[in-house]
Amino acid sequence: MAEFNLFTDGTSNVLAYTSPIREEGVTDNTRFSISIDYFDVYDENGEKRDWSKLTYTILHEYGHVLLEDETQVDLTVGRDTHDPAGFVEGAFRRAFYDAFWRELGVSGAGDYDRSPTHYVSRYGANYFHEDIADTFAVFVLGGEPGKNTVAEEKLRFFWRDPDMTALRSAVRENLGLEWPKRAGTSSSSPAPPVAATLEELEQKLMEAIVAVEQPPALACAAPVGSAELPMAVKNLYYSILSDHPEYKYAYDLTSEVGEDGLLRCKVSYMPYRTGAYPAGFQGIEVDGLDRLVEVARGGLSQESIPIRITEPTLTVDAMNRALQQVGGGWLLCQLSRDGTAITVTPQGGLSREEALNRLAQSECLARQVYEEIVTAEMGKAAQAEALYAYLTEQVRYDFRYYSQPGEMPYSATTAYGALHDHLAICGGYAQAFQMLLQQAEIPCITVSGKMGGENHMWVLAQVDGQWLYFDPTSDRGRVDYGFQYFGVGEDALLRYTWDREGARSLTEALFP
C-alpha cells in the first residue's frame, strides 16, 4: 500500500475505492492507493457513523489490493487489472475466475434477482472484481459455510487455501473478532475465577446504557488479558450501538482494569438525556426536530451553534437525519459529539464564506428555474410535474461516479451541479428537486437509502395533501416516454430500501 487518502463527497455517495498507482501513463500494480470518504465513516468529532460498514468496506478494498497485485495480474499481458487475459496462471484470482466466472465474463450477468444464491452480495453480481472482493470480505468476517449454494462454494474456495485461512485468522485477531492466546498459558491451566463472560459483560453494558447509568465494577474473566480487555469492551460498546442506534446518546465509553483486577467502565451520556448540562451552559432551546432545523438554518454562518435539547425522546439518528435537510450539501450540519451543539462544516474543500455563497447561488438558480417554468394557473401537482420534467430533461448523469470517482467534482452531489452545470448524480438531482419544490412552497425532504444495493437519494413531497415519492435520477431522459417514479407510493419502489418509518416521522415533525 503506497498511498492512503482521505476525501469526502458528502455522505452516502462513494465510500471508498482502491486503484494501482499510475505514473506517467504507466500502471504499477506493485503499489496501490486506497481512498476513504471520512464523512461516511466519521463525523467531524471523530465519532464513527457505522463501525460494521467501515470494517466491511476496508476489507472489501483490501481484497482488491490482495487479488489485483503483480502476483495475480500481469499487466504486460492484460489491459488492466480486470482483464482476464492478464490473470496469472496458477494464481488464486485465475483459479477463482475459471471456477465461477469464465462463462459470464468480467462484467457478469447482473442476475442477482434471478440467482441470489450465486453471490454473497447484489453488488458482486455485476462485476467479477467486485464479486471476488466481496467474497473475501465475507470470508474474513463470517464463519465456515454450511450449505451448498454457489455463493458458499465461492467461500469454500477461500477456506481451502491455507494462505487465505492464515490471513483470515491474523485479520480477525487484529480486529478483536478472535481472542489471541496469552503467552505462558495452556489448555491444562486452571481457569481464572469467573464473574462475567463477554456475553454477560455486553448485557451489563446494555442494561446501564438503557437506564442511562454507569455500569458496576466487574470481575471479568473474558478470554483476553487485562491489557486487551479495554479494547474488547470498546468493541462490545460499538456493537451495541450498531445493533441499537437508539442508544447513541451514550456517545463514548472508556474502561480500565484496576490493581484489584476489577473492570471499571465509564459511559459518557449526552446531557439532554441526563439533564446534567455544564454549569452556566447557554444554548438555544430545541424541543423538536422542526425547531432543530430552524435553528440550524439560522446559524449556517457559525462553526458551532450551542443548543439545549429539552425533548429527551429525540434520537440521535432522527436529529441528524433532520439536519441533513439543511445546507444544500455545501454545509454539513450535525449534532455535536455530546449533543450540546449543531456543528456546521463546509464541504467540497470550500471555506465557510465560499460554501455560503455556493448555497445562495444554488437557491438563486432554483428561483430562476421556478420563475421560468411555473405559470400562475398551475396547481401544486402541475408545478411539481413541470419542475420534475425540467430537471430530468436538462440534467445529465455524471458517470464518472462509476468510471473515475476521483475525477468527479464535488458539485455533482449538490443542487448546484444539477442547476448550474447540468451534471449531477443522485444527490444533486434530489437536492435540486428539493430546492425547486421549496420555491413552489411544496413540503418535501430528501430521502437516503439504497436502490438495487447502491447508495441512492430521492425525494418525499406532499402534493395536494398526499405524501408521495419522486426520483428524478431514475426518470432522467423519460419526459417523452412517461415517468415511472413521479409521485408514487412506497409500494412502487420495489428495488429501494430505506428507513420508511424514519422518513414518515421526519415529515410529520417538520410539517405538522
PDB file of N, CA and C in Angstrom, residues 325 327-330 359 361-370 384 386-392 394-395 411-440 444-447 457-460 470-473:
ATOM      1  N   GLN A 325     -31.272  17.902   6.039  1.00  0.00           N
ATOM      2  CA  GLN A 325     -32.126  18.704   5.158  1.00  0.00           C
ATOM      3  C   GLN A 325     -31.638  20.142   5.040  1.00  0.00           C
ATOM      4  N   GLY A 327     -28.418  23.008   4.483  1.00  0.00           N
ATOM      5  CA  GLY A 327     -27.067  23.251   3.984  1.00  0.00           C
ATOM      6  C   GLY A 327     -26.844  22.939   2.531  1.00  0.00           C
ATOM      7  N   GLY A 328     -27.812  22.282   1.881  1.00  0.00           N
ATOM      8  CA  GLY A 328     -27.717  22.049   0.445  1.00  0.00           C
ATOM      9  C   GLY A 328     -26.514  21.267  -0.006  1.00  0.00           C
ATOM     10  N   GLY A 329     -25.912  20.485   0.880  1.00  0.00           N
ATOM     11  CA  GLY A 329     -24.728  19.717   0.524  1.00  0.00           C
ATOM     12  C   GLY A 329     -23.433  20.492   0.657  1.00  0.00           C
ATOM     13  N   TRP A 330     -23.523  21.809   0.813  1.00  0.00           N
ATOM     14  CA  TRP A 330     -22.319  22.642   0.932  1.00  0.00           C
ATOM     15  C   TRP A 330     -21.925  22.884   2.378  1.00  0.00           C
ATOM     16  N   LEU A 359     -24.220  27.981  -1.728  1.00  0.00           N
ATOM     17  CA  LEU A 359     -25.595  27.656  -1.337  1.00  0.00           C
ATOM     18  C   LEU A 359     -26.555  28.739  -1.819  1.00  0.00           C
ATOM     19  N   GLN A 361     -26.091  30.770  -4.328  1.00  0.00           N
ATOM     20  CA  GLN A 361     -26.168  30.677  -5.786  1.00  0.00           C
ATOM     21  C   GLN A 361     -27.126  29.567  -6.210  1.00  0.00           C
ATOM     22  N   SER A 362     -27.072  28.442  -5.485  1.00  0.00           N
ATOM     23  CA  SER A 362     -27.966  27.320  -5.796  1.00  0.00           C
ATOM     24  C   SER A 362     -29.418  27.730  -5.623  1.00  0.00           C
ATOM     25  N   GLU A 363     -29.709  28.420  -4.527  1.00  0.00           N
ATOM     26  CA  GLU A 363     -31.083  28.857  -4.269  1.00  0.00           C
ATOM     27  C   GLU A 363     -31.531  29.883  -5.306  1.00  0.00           C
ATOM     28  N   CYS A 364     -30.602  30.727  -5.735  1.00  0.00           N
ATOM     29  CA  CYS A 364     -30.923  31.718  -6.771  1.00  0.00           C
ATOM     30  C   CYS A 364     -31.236  31.025  -8.097  1.00  0.00           C
ATOM     31  N   LEU A 365     -30.455  30.014  -8.445  1.00  0.00           N
ATOM     32  CA  LEU A 365     -30.701  29.253  -9.667  1.00  0.00           C
ATOM     33  C   LEU A 365     -32.055  28.556  -9.606  1.00  0.00           C
ATOM     34  N   ALA A 366     -32.376  28.001  -8.437  1.00  0.00           N
ATOM     35  CA  ALA A 366     -33.674  27.342  -8.275  1.00  0.00           C
ATOM     36  C   ALA A 366     -34.807  28.346  -8.476  1.00  0.00           C
ATOM     37  N   ARG A 367     -34.620  29.536  -7.951  1.00  0.00           N
ATOM     38  CA  ARG A 367     -35.645  30.577  -8.106  1.00  0.00           C
ATOM     39  C   ARG A 367     -35.822  30.945  -9.579  1.00  0.00           C
ATOM     40  N   GLN A 368     -34.712  31.057 -10.309  1.00  0.00           N
ATOM     41  CA  GLN A 368     -34.781  31.400 -11.725  1.00  0.00           C
ATOM     42  C   GLN A 368     -35.526  30.334 -12.517  1.00  0.00           C
ATOM     43  N   VAL A 369     -35.206  29.069 -12.234  1.00  0.00           N
ATOM     44  CA  VAL A 369     -35.886  27.973 -12.938  1.00  0.00           C
ATOM     45  C   VAL A 369     -37.376  27.996 -12.629  1.00  0.00           C
ATOM     46  N   TYR A 370     -37.701  28.180 -11.360  1.00  0.00           N
ATOM     47  CA  TYR A 370     -39.112  28.216 -10.954  1.00  0.00           C
ATOM     48  C   TYR A 370     -39.865  29.316 -11.700  1.00  0.00           C
ATOM     49  N   ALA A 384     -45.191  20.764  -9.636  1.00  0.00           N
ATOM     50  CA  ALA A 384     -44.225  19.712  -9.327  1.00  0.00           C
ATOM     51  C   ALA A 384     -43.825  18.959 -10.588  1.00  0.00           C
ATOM     52  N   ALA A 386     -43.952  20.023 -13.745  1.00  0.00           N
ATOM     53  CA  ALA A 386     -43.180  20.883 -14.641  1.00  0.00           C
ATOM     54  C   ALA A 386     -41.731  21.000 -14.175  1.00  0.00           C
ATOM     55  N   LEU A 387     -41.529  21.151 -12.889  1.00  0.00           N
ATOM     56  CA  LEU A 387     -40.171  21.258 -12.346  1.00  0.00           C
ATOM     57  C   LEU A 387     -39.429  19.936 -12.482  1.00  0.00           C
ATOM     58  N   TYR A 388     -40.129  18.837 -12.284  1.00  0.00           N
ATOM     59  CA  TYR A 388     -39.547  17.499 -12.428  1.00  0.00           C
ATOM     60  C   TYR A 388     -39.136  17.254 -13.880  1.00  0.00           C
ATOM     61  N   ALA A 389     -40.007  17.643 -14.806  1.00  0.00           N
ATOM     62  CA  ALA A 389     -39.711  17.475 -16.228  1.00  0.00           C
ATOM     63  C   ALA A 389     -38.477  18.279 -16.622  1.00  0.00           C
ATOM     64  N   TYR A 390     -38.385  19.498 -16.114  1.00  0.00           N
ATOM     65  CA  TYR A 390     -37.204  20.320 -16.407  1.00  0.00           C
ATOM     66  C   TYR A 390     -35.938  19.614 -15.946  1.00  0.00           C
ATOM     67  N   LEU A 391     -35.958  19.127 -14.728  1.00  0.00           N
ATOM     68  CA  LEU A 391     -34.761  18.521 -14.141  1.00  0.00           C
ATOM     69  C   LEU A 391     -34.355  17.258 -14.894  1.00  0.00           C
ATOM     70  N   THR A 392     -35.313  16.403 -15.191  1.00  0.00           N
ATOM     71  CA  THR A 392     -34.987  15.138 -15.855  1.00  0.00           C
ATOM     72  C   THR A 392     -34.583  15.340 -17.310  1.00  0.00           C
ATOM     73  N   GLN A 394     -33.039  18.366 -18.492  1.00  0.00           N
ATOM     74  CA  GLN A 394     -31.895  19.262 -18.643  1.00  0.00           C
ATOM     75  C   GLN A 394     -30.618  18.774 -17.959  1.00  0.00           C
ATOM     76  N   VAL A 395     -30.716  17.848 -17.026  1.00  0.00           N
ATOM     77  CA  VAL A 395     -29.544  17.434 -16.239  1.00  0.00           C
ATOM     78  C   VAL A 395     -29.087  16.048 -16.676  1.00  0.00           C
ATOM     79  N   SER A 411     -19.358  19.154  -6.735  1.00  0.00           N
ATOM     80  CA  SER A 411     -20.620  19.825  -7.060  1.00  0.00           C
ATOM     81  C   SER A 411     -21.644  18.878  -7.671  1.00  0.00           C
ATOM     82  N   ALA A 412     -21.193  17.759  -8.243  1.00  0.00           N
ATOM     83  CA  ALA A 412     -22.124  16.803  -8.845  1.00  0.00           C
ATOM     84  C   ALA A 412     -23.038  16.166  -7.813  1.00  0.00           C
ATOM     85  N   THR A 413     -22.667  16.257  -6.543  1.00  0.00           N
ATOM     86  CA  THR A 413     -23.504  15.687  -5.478  1.00  0.00           C
ATOM     87  C   THR A 413     -24.489  16.712  -4.930  1.00  0.00           C
ATOM     88  N   THR A 414     -24.506  17.913  -5.495  1.00  0.00           N
ATOM     89  CA  THR A 414     -25.315  19.008  -4.952  1.00  0.00           C
ATOM     90  C   THR A 414     -26.280  19.569  -5.990  1.00  0.00           C
ATOM     91  N   ALA A 415     -27.207  20.386  -5.503  1.00  0.00           N
ATOM     92  CA  ALA A 415     -28.144  21.060  -6.399  1.00  0.00           C
ATOM     93  C   ALA A 415     -27.414  21.992  -7.360  1.00  0.00           C
ATOM     94  N   TYR A 416     -26.303  22.548  -6.928  1.00  0.00           N
ATOM     95  CA  TYR A 416     -25.540  23.452  -7.792  1.00  0.00           C
ATOM     96  C   TYR A 416     -25.076  22.721  -9.048  1.00  0.00           C
ATOM     97  N   GLY A 417     -24.584  21.493  -8.880  1.00  0.00           N
ATOM     98  CA  GLY A 417     -24.153  20.719 -10.039  1.00  0.00           C
ATOM     99  C   GLY A 417     -25.286  20.505 -11.022  1.00  0.00           C
ATOM    100  N   ALA A 418     -26.482  20.224 -10.489  1.00  0.00           N
ATOM    101  CA  ALA A 418     -27.631  19.994 -11.364  1.00  0.00           C
ATOM    102  C   ALA A 418     -28.109  21.273 -12.034  1.00  0.00           C
ATOM    103  N   LEU A 419     -28.211  22.359 -11.274  1.00  0.00           N
ATOM    104  CA  LEU A 419     -28.833  23.580 -11.786  1.00  0.00           C
ATOM    105  C   LEU A 419     -27.865  24.497 -12.516  1.00  0.00           C
ATOM    106  N   HIS A 420     -26.583  24.428 -12.184  1.00  0.00           N
ATOM    107  CA  HIS A 420     -25.592  25.294 -12.832  1.00  0.00           C
ATOM    108  C   HIS A 420     -24.838  24.555 -13.937  1.00  0.00           C
ATOM    109  N   ASP A 421     -24.326  23.360 -13.597  1.00  0.00           N
ATOM    110  CA  ASP A 421     -23.523  22.603 -14.557  1.00  0.00           C
ATOM    111  C   ASP A 421     -24.363  21.637 -15.378  1.00  0.00           C
ATOM    112  N   HIS A 422     -25.600  21.413 -14.957  1.00  0.00           N
ATOM    113  CA  HIS A 422     -26.485  20.436 -15.606  1.00  0.00           C
ATOM    114  C   HIS A 422     -25.844  19.053 -15.651  1.00  0.00           C
ATOM    115  N   LEU A 423     -25.105  18.729 -14.582  1.00  0.00           N
ATOM    116  CA  LEU A 423     -24.401  17.452 -14.472  1.00  0.00           C
ATOM    117  C   LEU A 423     -24.392  17.053 -13.002  1.00  0.00           C
ATOM    118  N   ALA A 424     -24.939  15.890 -12.691  1.00  0.00           N
ATOM    119  CA  ALA A 424     -25.070  15.522 -11.282  1.00  0.00           C
ATOM    120  C   ALA A 424     -25.239  14.015 -11.140  1.00  0.00           C
ATOM    121  N   ILE A 425     -25.102  13.541  -9.892  1.00  0.00           N
ATOM    122  CA  ILE A 425     -25.501  12.185  -9.542  1.00  0.00           C
ATOM    123  C   ILE A 425     -26.756  12.295  -8.678  1.00  0.00           C
ATOM    124  N   CYS A 426     -27.161  11.200  -8.048  1.00  0.00           N
ATOM    125  CA  CYS A 426     -28.468  11.192  -7.386  1.00  0.00           C
ATOM    126  C   CYS A 426     -28.613  12.289  -6.335  1.00  0.00           C
ATOM    127  N   GLY A 427     -27.545  12.548  -5.558  1.00  0.00           N
ATOM    128  CA  GLY A 427     -27.629  13.589  -4.543  1.00  0.00           C
ATOM    129  C   GLY A 427     -27.904  14.952  -5.141  1.00  0.00           C
ATOM    130  N   GLY A 428     -27.300  15.229  -6.295  1.00  0.00           N
ATOM    131  CA  GLY A 428     -27.538  16.500  -6.960  1.00  0.00           C
ATOM    132  C   GLY A 428     -28.945  16.612  -7.511  1.00  0.00           C
ATOM    133  N   TYR A 429     -29.418  15.536  -8.144  1.00  0.00           N
ATOM    134  CA  TYR A 429     -30.799  15.535  -8.648  1.00  0.00           C
ATOM    135  C   TYR A 429     -31.793  15.758  -7.510  1.00  0.00           C
ATOM    136  N   ALA A 430     -31.629  14.986  -6.422  1.00  0.00           N
ATOM    137  CA  ALA A 430     -32.596  15.043  -5.321  1.00  0.00           C
ATOM    138  C   ALA A 430     -32.596  16.406  -4.646  1.00  0.00           C
ATOM    139  N   GLN A 431     -31.404  16.949  -4.362  1.00  0.00           N
ATOM    140  CA  GLN A 431     -31.351  18.235  -3.681  1.00  0.00           C
ATOM    141  C   GLN A 431     -31.825  19.367  -4.587  1.00  0.00           C
ATOM    142  N   ALA A 432     -31.591  19.232  -5.884  1.00  0.00           N
ATOM    143  CA  ALA A 432     -32.101  20.246  -6.810  1.00  0.00           C
ATOM    144  C   ALA A 432     -33.627  20.217  -6.837  1.00  0.00           C
ATOM    145  N   PHE A 433     -34.207  19.017  -6.878  1.00  0.00           N
ATOM    146  CA  PHE A 433     -35.673  18.932  -6.886  1.00  0.00           C
ATOM    147  C   PHE A 433     -36.248  19.452  -5.575  1.00  0.00           C
ATOM    148  N   GLN A 434     -35.558  19.171  -4.474  1.00  0.00           N
ATOM    149  CA  GLN A 434     -36.000  19.704  -3.186  1.00  0.00           C
ATOM    150  C   GLN A 434     -36.017  21.232  -3.220  1.00  0.00           C
ATOM    151  N   MET A 435     -34.950  21.844  -3.742  1.00  0.00           N
ATOM    152  CA  MET A 435     -34.900  23.306  -3.808  1.00  0.00           C
ATOM    153  C   MET A 435     -35.999  23.864  -4.707  1.00  0.00           C
ATOM    154  N   LEU A 436     -36.255  23.189  -5.822  1.00  0.00           N
ATOM    155  CA  LEU A 436     -37.302  23.658  -6.731  1.00  0.00           C
ATOM    156  C   LEU A 436     -38.677  23.558  -6.074  1.00  0.00           C
ATOM    157  N   LEU A 437     -38.926  22.467  -5.361  1.00  0.00           N
ATOM    158  CA  LEU A 437     -40.208  22.318  -4.664  1.00  0.00           C
ATOM    159  C   LEU A 437     -40.353  23.352  -3.551  1.00  0.00           C
ATOM    160  N   GLN A 438     -39.252  23.673  -2.895  1.00  0.00           N
ATOM    161  CA  GLN A 438     -39.310  24.699  -1.854  1.00  0.00           C
ATOM    162  C   GLN A 438     -39.692  26.048  -2.445  1.00  0.00           C
ATOM    163  N   GLN A 439     -39.238  26.323  -3.667  1.00  0.00           N
ATOM    164  CA  GLN A 439     -39.653  27.556  -4.330  1.00  0.00           C
ATOM    165  C   GLN A 439     -41.162  27.564  -4.554  1.00  0.00           C
ATOM    166  N   ALA A 440     -41.721  26.385  -4.789  1.00  0.00           N
ATOM    167  CA  ALA A 440     -43.167  26.265  -5.002  1.00  0.00           C
ATOM    168  C   ALA A 440     -43.929  26.120  -3.691  1.00  0.00           C
ATOM    169  N   CYS A 444     -41.344  19.104   1.527  1.00  0.00           N
ATOM    170  CA  CYS A 444     -40.570  17.987   0.988  1.00  0.00           C
ATOM    171  C   CYS A 444     -39.316  17.750   1.817  1.00  0.00           C
ATOM    172  N   ILE A 445     -38.789  16.524   1.699  1.00  0.00           N
ATOM    173  CA  ILE A 445     -37.497  16.164   2.284  1.00  0.00           C
ATOM    174  C   ILE A 445     -36.753  15.287   1.288  1.00  0.00           C
ATOM    175  N   THR A 446     -35.439  15.223   1.421  1.00  0.00           N
ATOM    176  CA  THR A 446     -34.679  14.220   0.687  1.00  0.00           C
ATOM    177  C   THR A 446     -34.634  12.948   1.519  1.00  0.00           C
ATOM    178  N   VAL A 447     -34.569  11.816   0.840  1.00  0.00           N
ATOM    179  CA  VAL A 447     -34.529  10.509   1.491  1.00  0.00           C
ATOM    180  C   VAL A 447     -33.283   9.776   1.014  1.00  0.00           C
ATOM    181  N   MET A 457     -30.342   8.595  -3.395  1.00  0.00           N
ATOM    182  CA  MET A 457     -31.112   9.660  -2.753  1.00  0.00           C
ATOM    183  C   MET A 457     -32.269  10.042  -3.662  1.00  0.00           C
ATOM    184  N   TRP A 458     -33.429  10.259  -3.054  1.00  0.00           N
ATOM    185  CA  TRP A 458     -34.599  10.698  -3.793  1.00  0.00           C
ATOM    186  C   TRP A 458     -35.414  11.635  -2.894  1.00  0.00           C
ATOM    187  N   VAL A 459     -36.656  11.914  -3.242  1.00  0.00           N
ATOM    188  CA  VAL A 459     -37.421  12.963  -2.562  1.00  0.00           C
ATOM    189  C   VAL A 459     -38.787  12.433  -2.133  1.00  0.00           C
ATOM    190  N   LEU A 460     -39.225  12.877  -0.960  1.00  0.00           N
ATOM    191  CA  LEU A 460     -40.581  12.629  -0.467  1.00  0.00           C
ATOM    192  C   LEU A 460     -41.254  13.992  -0.326  1.00  0.00           C
ATOM    193  N   PHE A 470     -40.565  10.782  -5.248  1.00  0.00           N
ATOM    194  CA  PHE A 470     -40.119  11.273  -6.548  1.00  0.00           C
ATOM    195  C   PHE A 470     -38.635  10.942  -6.701  1.00  0.00           C
ATOM    196  N   ASP A 471     -38.265  10.334  -7.828  1.00  0.00           N
ATOM    197  CA  ASP A 471     -36.857  10.012  -8.071  1.00  0.00           C
ATOM    198  C   ASP A 471     -36.446  10.520  -9.450  1.00  0.00           C
ATOM    199  N   PRO A 472     -36.030  11.787  -9.528  1.00  0.00           N
ATOM    200  CA  PRO A 472     -35.660  12.343 -10.832  1.00  0.00           C
ATOM    201  C   PRO A 472     -34.438  11.670 -11.451  1.00  0.00           C
ATOM    202  N   THR A 473     -33.545  11.120 -10.632  1.00  0.00           N
ATOM    203  CA  THR A 473     -32.375  10.432 -11.186  1.00  0.00           C
ATOM    204  C   THR A 473     -32.815   9.270 -12.062  1.00  0.00           C
TER     205      THR A 473
END
